[in-house]
């Protein structure tokens, strides 16, 4: 199958995959490529597979002629609760449905000559995904009727006083054509134009209509999509036979607006992908063992719809959802540290383990809005292996467990009603198990 056809198939699979959820480091994955996923995500100074377009473009020229294709089973368990409200009809809890997701991955690399390569990486972000069934709050008057009177004659309210099911679904797919060049026998540089596609939908937010600059484009509009672009550049250097270093920078990806949700997101439906960068070192401790350490920075605050605090209120305007400085999800910038170990057990079997830690991007101030986007994970533990089927093909598997974490905060309904509307707690833990096939040619 030609490269163009392969990329087209993988892009179609990624776009069609319903409800892709990858909220680990905010809504970035903990790692890209099954090798990195088994090492806690550490990959900046490693050249093991064709996921340089997501990790470090400069690595691709050291990979050789290669194809990787795989899928990750991802299982995030999310829940939310409100308790202690003076109005007892506001107290309730729910677990998000739609817990199992298949996340495809793909990479290809071709050496143009001994010093240049051309390839492509197809990968995904996302994870602002929840699917609460609704009906958690009784429809017997009280606070919710004040926010959503249209629901008074219908079914019970969801946790945010809306009608019907509550949740959002964000999927982001990135195709990264990658060119890499060996400057000399020890150093390389690379560049990946980033071509992005994303889709989004929201349900059950009717109670926020009074805060929206465009209540007709706030909720229950079905899927909307947008496309955009950015760039990632990278460097890799082999200091000596034992030590390799790497660095990569990805610009903010400028994406088109979600017109169906311009009454929800700041900047009238804007939802760019945030700037991020990473540095790493890999040390070959002995003939069989390599230790890799990465640091990654993700600048969520540079995207208003994600980084603006949910408490943003501009007294000069009547509506606080939709304007440039309107309410957002309040994600702070995050620092991620990734540590991985690789051990060559035999000529055929390589074992891996890793750990990564990120600071939680969601503060207690923003608990209410993030009932629908509870990306509160901090700690990931990983295991993985590669088994050679023959000299040109291999199977790689990786497992990840993200420890449960929670955030609690005073409900925004306290401010809106002037009454004690309780404390909200959002929780999540995750597991994933992936398999990939790699082929050298």
Coordinates of C-alpha atoms in Angstrom, one line a residue:
X1 CA 0.0 0.0 0.0
X2 CA 1.4 3.4 -0.9
X3 CA 2.2 5.9 1.8
X4 CA -0.5 8.3 0.6
X5 CA -3.2 5.6 0.9
X6 CA -1.9 4.5 4.3
X7 CA -2.0 8.0 5.7
X8 CA -5.5 8.5 4.3
X9 CA -6.8 5.4 5.9
X10 CA -5.3 6.3 9.3
X11 CA -6.7 9.8 9.2
X12 CA -10.1 8.5 8.4
X13 CA -9.9 6.0 11.3
X14 CA -8.9 8.8 13.6
X15 CA -11.6 11.1 12.5
X16 CA -14.2 8.4 12.7
X17 CA -13.2 7.1 16.1
X18 CA -16.1 8.2 18.4
X19 CA -15.3 10.0 21.6
X20 CA -11.5 9.7 21.6
X21 CA -10.4 10.6 25.2
X22 CA -6.8 11.0 26.1
X23 CA -6.9 13.5 29.0
X24 CA -3.7 12.7 30.9
X25 CA -1.4 15.8 30.9
X26 CA -4.3 18.1 30.6
X27 CA -5.6 16.8 27.3
X28 CA -2.3 15.7 25.8
X29 CA -1.4 12.0 25.8
X30 CA 1.3 10.8 28.3
X31 CA 3.3 9.6 25.4
X32 CA 3.2 9.2 21.6
X33 CA 4.2 5.8 20.1
X34 CA 4.0 2.6 22.0
X35 CA 7.7 2.6 22.8
X36 CA 7.4 6.0 24.5
X37 CA 4.2 5.0 26.2
X38 CA 6.0 2.1 27.9
X39 CA 8.7 4.5 29.2
X40 CA 6.4 7.0 30.9
X41 CA 6.4 9.1 27.7
X42 CA 10.2 9.8 27.7
X43 CA 11.1 10.1 24.0
X44 CA 12.9 13.4 23.2
X45 CA 16.4 11.9 23.0
X46 CA 15.3 8.4 21.8
X47 CA 15.2 7.2 18.2
X48 CA 13.2 4.0 18.3
X49 CA 10.2 4.4 16.0
X50 CA 8.5 6.8 13.6
X51 CA 6.7 9.1 16.1
X52 CA 9.2 11.9 15.8
X53 CA 6.5 14.1 14.3
X54 CA 4.9 14.1 17.7
X55 CA 8.0 13.8 19.9
X56 CA 11.2 15.2 18.2
X57 CA 11.4 15.5 14.4
X58 CA 15.2 15.3 14.5
X59 CA 15.0 11.7 15.6
X60 CA 13.5 10.4 12.3
X61 CA 16.8 10.4 10.4
X62 CA 18.3 7.9 12.9
X63 CA 15.3 5.5 12.6
X64 CA 15.9 4.3 9.0
X65 CA 13.2 2.9 6.7
X66 CA 10.4 1.9 8.9
X67 CA 6.6 1.7 9.4
X68 CA 4.7 1.6 12.7
X69 CA 1.0 1.0 13.1
X70 CA -0.9 0.4 16.4
X71 CA -3.9 1.0 18.6
X72 CA -4.3 1.8 22.2
X73 CA -7.3 0.8 24.4
X74 CA -7.9 3.7 26.7
X75 CA -10.2 3.6 29.7
X76 CA -10.7 6.8 31.7
X77 CA -13.1 6.6 34.7
X78 CA -14.6 10.0 35.5
X79 CA -17.0 11.1 38.2
X80 CA -18.4 14.3 39.7
X81 CA -20.3 15.2 42.9
X82 CA -21.9 18.2 44.6
X83 CA -22.6 18.1 48.3
X84 CA -23.4 20.5 51.1
X85 CA -25.8 22.7 49.2
X86 CA -28.3 24.6 51.3
X87 CA -30.9 23.7 48.6
X88 CA -30.9 19.9 48.8
X89 CA -32.1 19.6 45.2
X90 CA -28.6 20.7 44.1
X91 CA -26.8 17.8 45.7
X92 CA -26.0 14.9 43.5
X93 CA -23.4 12.7 41.9
X94 CA -22.8 10.9 38.6
X95 CA -20.2 8.8 36.8
X96 CA -19.4 9.4 33.1
X97 CA -20.4 6.7 30.7
X98 CA -18.5 5.9 27.5
X99 CA -15.4 4.6 29.2
X100 CA -13.7 2.6 26.5
X101 CA -11.9 4.1 23.5
X102 CA -9.7 2.8 20.7
X103 CA -6.9 5.3 19.8
X104 CA -5.1 4.5 16.6
X105 CA -1.5 5.6 15.8
X106 CA 0.7 5.5 12.7
X107 CA 4.2 6.5 11.5
X108 CA 6.3 6.0 8.4
X109 CA 9.8 7.0 7.5
X110 CA 11.9 6.7 4.3
X111 CA 15.6 7.5 4.0
X112 CA 16.2 9.8 1.0
X113 CA 19.9 9.2 1.4
X114 CA 22.3 8.5 4.2
X115 CA 21.7 12.0 5.8
X116 CA 18.1 12.9 5.0
X117 CA 14.7 11.3 5.7
X118 CA 11.1 12.1 4.9
X119 CA 8.2 10.6 6.9
X120 CA 4.9 11.2 8.5
X121 CA 3.4 10.8 12.0
X122 CA -0.3 10.6 12.6
X123 CA -1.4 11.0 16.3
X124 CA -4.1 12.4 18.4
X125 CA -4.9 14.6 21.4
X126 CA -8.2 15.1 23.1
X127 CA -9.8 13.9 26.2
X128 CA -12.1 16.8 27.2
X129 CA -14.7 14.1 27.1
X130 CA -17.6 13.2 29.4
X131 CA -20.9 11.6 29.0
X132 CA -23.1 11.9 32.2
X133 CA -26.6 10.4 31.6
X134 CA -28.5 13.3 33.3
X135 CA -31.4 13.2 35.7
X136 CA -29.2 13.4 38.8
X137 CA -31.0 16.4 40.3
X138 CA -34.7 16.2 41.2
X139 CA -37.1 18.4 39.3
X140 CA -39.0 19.7 42.3
X141 CA -38.4 23.4 42.1
X142 CA -35.4 25.2 43.8
X143 CA -32.2 26.5 42.3
X144 CA -32.2 24.7 39.0
X145 CA -35.6 26.0 38.0
X146 CA -34.2 29.5 38.4
X147 CA -31.5 28.7 35.8
X148 CA -33.4 26.4 33.5
X149 CA -37.1 27.1 33.8
X150 CA -37.7 25.3 30.5
X151 CA -36.8 22.1 32.2
X152 CA -39.5 22.5 34.9
X153 CA -42.1 20.4 33.0
X154 CA -39.6 17.8 31.8
X155 CA -37.2 15.3 33.2
X156 CA -34.9 15.8 36.2
X157 CA -31.9 18.1 35.7
X158 CA -28.3 17.1 35.2
X159 CA -25.5 18.1 37.5
X160 CA -25.2 21.6 35.9
X161 CA -29.0 22.2 35.9
X162 CA -29.3 21.5 32.2
X163 CA -31.8 19.2 30.5
X164 CA -31.0 15.7 29.4
X165 CA -27.5 14.2 29.2
X166 CA -24.5 16.3 30.1
X167 CA -21.0 16.2 28.6
X168 CA -18.6 17.3 25.9
X169 CA -16.5 15.4 23.3
X170 CA -13.3 16.8 21.9
X171 CA -11.1 14.9 19.4
X172 CA -8.0 16.3 17.9
X173 CA -6.1 14.6 15.0
X174 CA -2.7 15.8 13.8
X175 CA -0.8 14.7 10.7
X176 CA 2.9 15.6 10.8
X177 CA 4.9 15.2 7.6
X178 CA 8.5 15.2 8.8
X179 CA 11.9 16.1 7.2
X180 CA 15.1 15.3 9.2
X181 CA 18.7 16.0 8.3
X182 CA 22.0 14.8 9.8
X183 CA 24.2 17.9 10.2
X184 CA 27.1 15.5 10.9
X185 CA 27.7 12.0 12.2
X186 CA 26.5 13.1 15.7
X187 CA 23.8 15.8 15.3
X188 CA 20.5 16.2 13.4
X189 CA 17.7 18.7 13.0
X190 CA 14.1 18.2 11.9
X191 CA 10.9 19.9 11.0
X192 CA 7.3 18.8 11.0
X193 CA 4.5 21.0 9.6
X194 CA 1.5 20.2 11.7
X195 CA -1.9 19.8 10.0
X196 CA -4.7 19.6 12.5
X197 CA -8.3 18.5 12.4
X198 CA -10.6 18.7 15.5
X199 CA -14.3 18.1 16.2
X200 CA -16.4 19.0 19.3
X201 CA -19.9 18.8 20.7
X202 CA -21.5 19.8 23.9
X203 CA -24.8 18.7 25.5
X204 CA -26.8 19.7 28.6
X205 CA -25.5 23.2 29.2
X206 CA -28.9 25.0 28.9
X207 CA -28.6 26.6 32.4
X208 CA -25.7 28.7 31.1
X209 CA -27.8 30.4 28.4
X210 CA -28.2 33.6 30.5
X211 CA -24.4 33.9 30.5
X212 CA -23.9 33.4 26.8
X213 CA -23.3 36.0 24.2
X214 CA -25.0 33.6 21.7
X215 CA -27.3 31.2 23.5
X216 CA -28.4 29.7 20.1
X217 CA -24.8 28.4 19.7
X218 CA -24.1 27.2 23.2
X219 CA -25.2 23.6 23.6
X220 CA -26.9 20.6 21.9
X221 CA -25.8 21.6 18.4
X222 CA -24.2 18.2 17.5
X223 CA -20.6 18.0 16.2
X224 CA -18.7 20.9 14.7
X225 CA -15.3 20.7 13.2
X226 CA -12.3 22.8 12.3
X227 CA -8.9 22.6 10.7
X228 CA -5.6 24.4 11.3
X229 CA -1.9 24.3 11.2
X230 CA 1.4 24.8 13.2
X231 CA 5.0 23.6 13.2
X232 CA 7.3 21.5 15.3
X233 CA 11.1 21.7 15.1
X234 CA 13.7 19.6 16.8
X235 CA 17.3 18.8 17.5
X236 CA 19.1 15.6 18.5
X237 CA 22.8 15.3 19.4
X238 CA 24.9 12.3 20.3
X239 CA 27.4 13.6 22.9
X240 CA 29.2 10.3 23.0
X241 CA 28.5 6.6 22.8
X242 CA 26.6 6.8 26.1
X243 CA 24.7 10.1 26.1
X244 CA 22.2 11.5 23.7
X245 CA 20.3 14.8 24.1
X246 CA 17.2 16.2 22.3
X247 CA 14.9 19.2 22.2
X248 CA 11.7 20.1 20.3
X249 CA 9.4 23.1 20.1
X250 CA 5.8 23.1 18.7
X251 CA 4.1 26.4 18.0
X252 CA 0.5 27.1 18.9
X253 CA -1.7 25.6 16.2
X254 CA -4.1 28.2 14.8
X255 CA -7.4 26.4 14.3
X256 CA -10.6 27.6 12.8
X257 CA -13.5 28.4 15.1
X258 CA -16.3 26.1 16.2
X259 CA -19.2 28.2 14.9
X260 CA -21.8 26.0 16.5
X261 CA -20.3 26.8 19.9
X262 CA -19.3 30.4 19.6
X263 CA -21.6 31.1 22.5
X264 CA -19.6 28.7 24.7
X265 CA -15.9 29.2 23.9
X266 CA -14.0 32.4 24.3
X267 CA -13.1 34.2 21.1
X268 CA -16.5 33.3 19.6
X269 CA -15.8 29.6 19.3
X270 CA -12.0 29.7 19.2
X271 CA -10.1 26.6 20.2
X272 CA -6.4 26.6 19.2
X273 CA -4.0 23.9 20.2
X274 CA -1.5 25.1 22.7
X275 CA 2.2 25.8 22.3
X276 CA 4.5 23.2 23.9
X277 CA 8.1 22.2 24.1
X278 CA 10.3 19.4 25.5
X279 CA 13.9 18.6 26.3
X280 CA 15.4 15.2 27.1
X281 CA 18.5 13.1 27.7
X282 CA 19.1 9.4 27.3
X283 CA 22.0 7.7 29.0
X284 CA 23.2 4.2 28.1
X285 CA 24.1 3.0 31.6
X286 CA 25.5 -0.2 30.2
X287 CA 25.3 -2.5 27.2
X288 CA 21.7 -3.5 28.0
X289 CA 20.2 -0.6 29.9
X290 CA 19.1 2.9 28.8
X291 CA 17.6 5.5 31.1
X292 CA 15.7 8.5 29.5
X293 CA 14.5 11.7 31.2
X294 CA 12.2 14.3 29.6
X295 CA 10.8 17.6 30.7
X296 CA 7.8 19.0 28.8
X297 CA 6.0 22.3 29.1
X298 CA 2.4 22.8 27.8
X299 CA 1.2 26.4 27.7
X300 CA -2.6 26.1 28.0
X301 CA -2.8 29.7 29.2
X302 CA -2.1 30.8 25.6
X303 CA -5.5 29.5 24.4
X304 CA -8.3 31.7 25.9
X305 CA -11.1 29.2 25.7
X306 CA -9.0 26.7 27.7
X307 CA -6.9 29.0 29.9
X308 CA -9.3 31.8 30.9
X309 CA -10.6 31.3 34.4
X310 CA -14.2 30.1 34.7
X311 CA -14.7 33.0 37.1
X312 CA -14.0 35.6 34.4
X313 CA -16.6 38.3 34.5
X314 CA -16.5 41.6 32.6
X315 CA -18.9 44.1 34.1
X316 CA -19.0 46.0 30.8
X317 CA -20.8 43.2 29.0
X318 CA -23.9 41.2 30.0
X319 CA -22.6 37.9 28.7
X320 CA -19.5 36.1 29.9
X321 CA -19.4 33.0 27.6
X322 CA -18.2 33.7 24.1
X323 CA -16.2 37.0 24.3
X324 CA -12.4 37.1 23.9
X325 CA -11.9 37.4 27.6
X326 CA -14.9 35.3 28.5
X327 CA -15.0 32.3 30.8
X328 CA -12.8 29.3 30.0
X329 CA -11.9 26.1 31.7
X330 CA -9.1 27.7 33.7
X331 CA -6.3 25.3 32.7
X332 CA -3.0 26.5 34.0
X333 CA 0.3 25.8 32.2
X334 CA 1.7 22.4 33.1
X335 CA 5.2 21.0 33.7
X336 CA 5.6 17.3 32.9
X337 CA 8.6 15.2 34.0
X338 CA 8.9 11.8 32.4
X339 CA 11.4 9.0 33.4
X340 CA 11.8 5.8 31.5
X341 CA 14.1 2.7 31.6
X342 CA 14.7 0.3 28.8
X343 CA 16.5 -3.1 29.3
X344 CA 17.5 -5.5 26.5
X345 CA 16.7 -8.8 28.2
X346 CA 17.7 -10.7 25.1
X347 CA 18.3 -10.2 21.4
X348 CA 14.6 -10.6 20.8
X349 CA 13.0 -9.1 24.0
X350 CA 13.3 -5.5 25.3
X351 CA 11.6 -4.5 28.5
X352 CA 10.5 -1.0 29.6
X353 CA 9.1 0.8 32.6
X354 CA 8.4 4.4 33.3
X355 CA 6.8 7.1 35.5
X356 CA 5.6 10.6 34.7
X357 CA 4.3 13.4 36.8
X358 CA 2.5 16.6 35.8
X359 CA 1.0 19.4 37.8
X360 CA -2.8 19.3 37.7
X361 CA -4.0 22.1 35.4
X362 CA -7.3 22.5 37.2
X363 CA -7.6 24.5 40.4
X364 CA -10.5 24.4 42.9
X365 CA -11.7 27.7 41.5
X366 CA -12.7 26.0 38.2
X367 CA -14.2 22.8 39.6
X368 CA -17.8 23.6 38.3
X369 CA -16.9 24.1 34.7
X370 CA -14.6 21.1 34.7
X371 CA -17.3 18.7 35.7
X372 CA -17.5 18.3 31.9
X373 CA -13.7 18.2 31.5
X374 CA -12.1 16.7 34.6
X375 CA -8.5 16.4 33.4
X376 CA -7.0 16.2 36.9
X377 CA -4.5 13.4 36.4
X378 CA -1.0 13.9 37.9
X379 CA 0.8 10.5 38.1
X380 CA 1.3 7.8 35.4
X381 CA 3.0 4.4 35.9
X382 CA 3.9 2.4 32.8
X383 CA 5.2 -1.0 31.6
X384 CA 6.1 -2.2 28.1
X385 CA 8.1 -4.5 25.9
X386 CA 9.2 -5.1 22.3
X387 CA 9.5 -8.6 20.9
X388 CA 11.3 -9.2 17.6
X389 CA 9.4 -11.5 15.3
X390 CA 12.3 -11.6 12.9
X391 CA 15.2 -9.2 12.0
X392 CA 12.8 -6.8 10.2
X393 CA 9.5 -6.9 12.3
X394 CA 8.5 -6.6 15.9
X395 CA 5.5 -6.3 18.2
X396 CA 5.5 -3.6 20.9
X397 CA 3.0 -3.4 23.8
X398 CA 2.6 -0.8 26.6
X399 CA 0.4 -0.5 29.7
X400 CA -0.3 2.7 31.6
X401 CA -2.1 3.3 34.9
X402 CA -2.9 6.9 35.9
X403 CA -3.5 7.1 39.6
X404 CA -6.9 8.6 40.7
X405 CA -6.8 12.3 41.6
X406 CA -9.5 14.7 42.5
X407 CA -10.2 18.5 42.8
X408 CA -12.8 20.0 45.1
X409 CA -14.0 23.6 45.1
X410 CA -16.8 25.9 46.0
X411 CA -19.6 25.7 43.4
X412 CA -19.9 28.7 41.0
X413 CA -23.7 28.4 41.8
X414 CA -22.7 30.0 45.1
X415 CA -21.8 33.2 43.3
X416 CA -24.7 33.1 40.9
X417 CA -27.5 32.5 43.5
X418 CA -26.1 34.2 46.6
X419 CA -26.9 31.0 48.5
X420 CA -24.7 28.1 49.7
X421 CA -24.7 25.8 46.7
X422 CA -22.2 23.4 48.1
X423 CA -18.8 22.0 47.1
X424 CA -18.1 20.1 43.9
X425 CA -15.5 17.3 43.5
X426 CA -14.3 15.9 40.2
X427 CA -12.3 12.7 40.0
X428 CA -10.6 10.6 37.4
X429 CA -8.3 7.6 37.0
X430 CA -7.2 5.8 33.9
X431 CA -5.8 2.6 32.4
X432 CA -4.6 2.0 28.8
X433 CA -3.2 -1.1 27.0
X434 CA -1.8 -0.8 23.5
X435 CA -0.2 -2.9 20.8
X436 CA 1.8 -1.8 17.7
X437 CA 3.5 -3.6 14.8
X438 CA 6.8 -2.2 13.5
X439 CA 8.4 -3.1 10.3
X440 CA 11.9 -2.2 8.9
X441 CA 12.4 -2.3 5.2

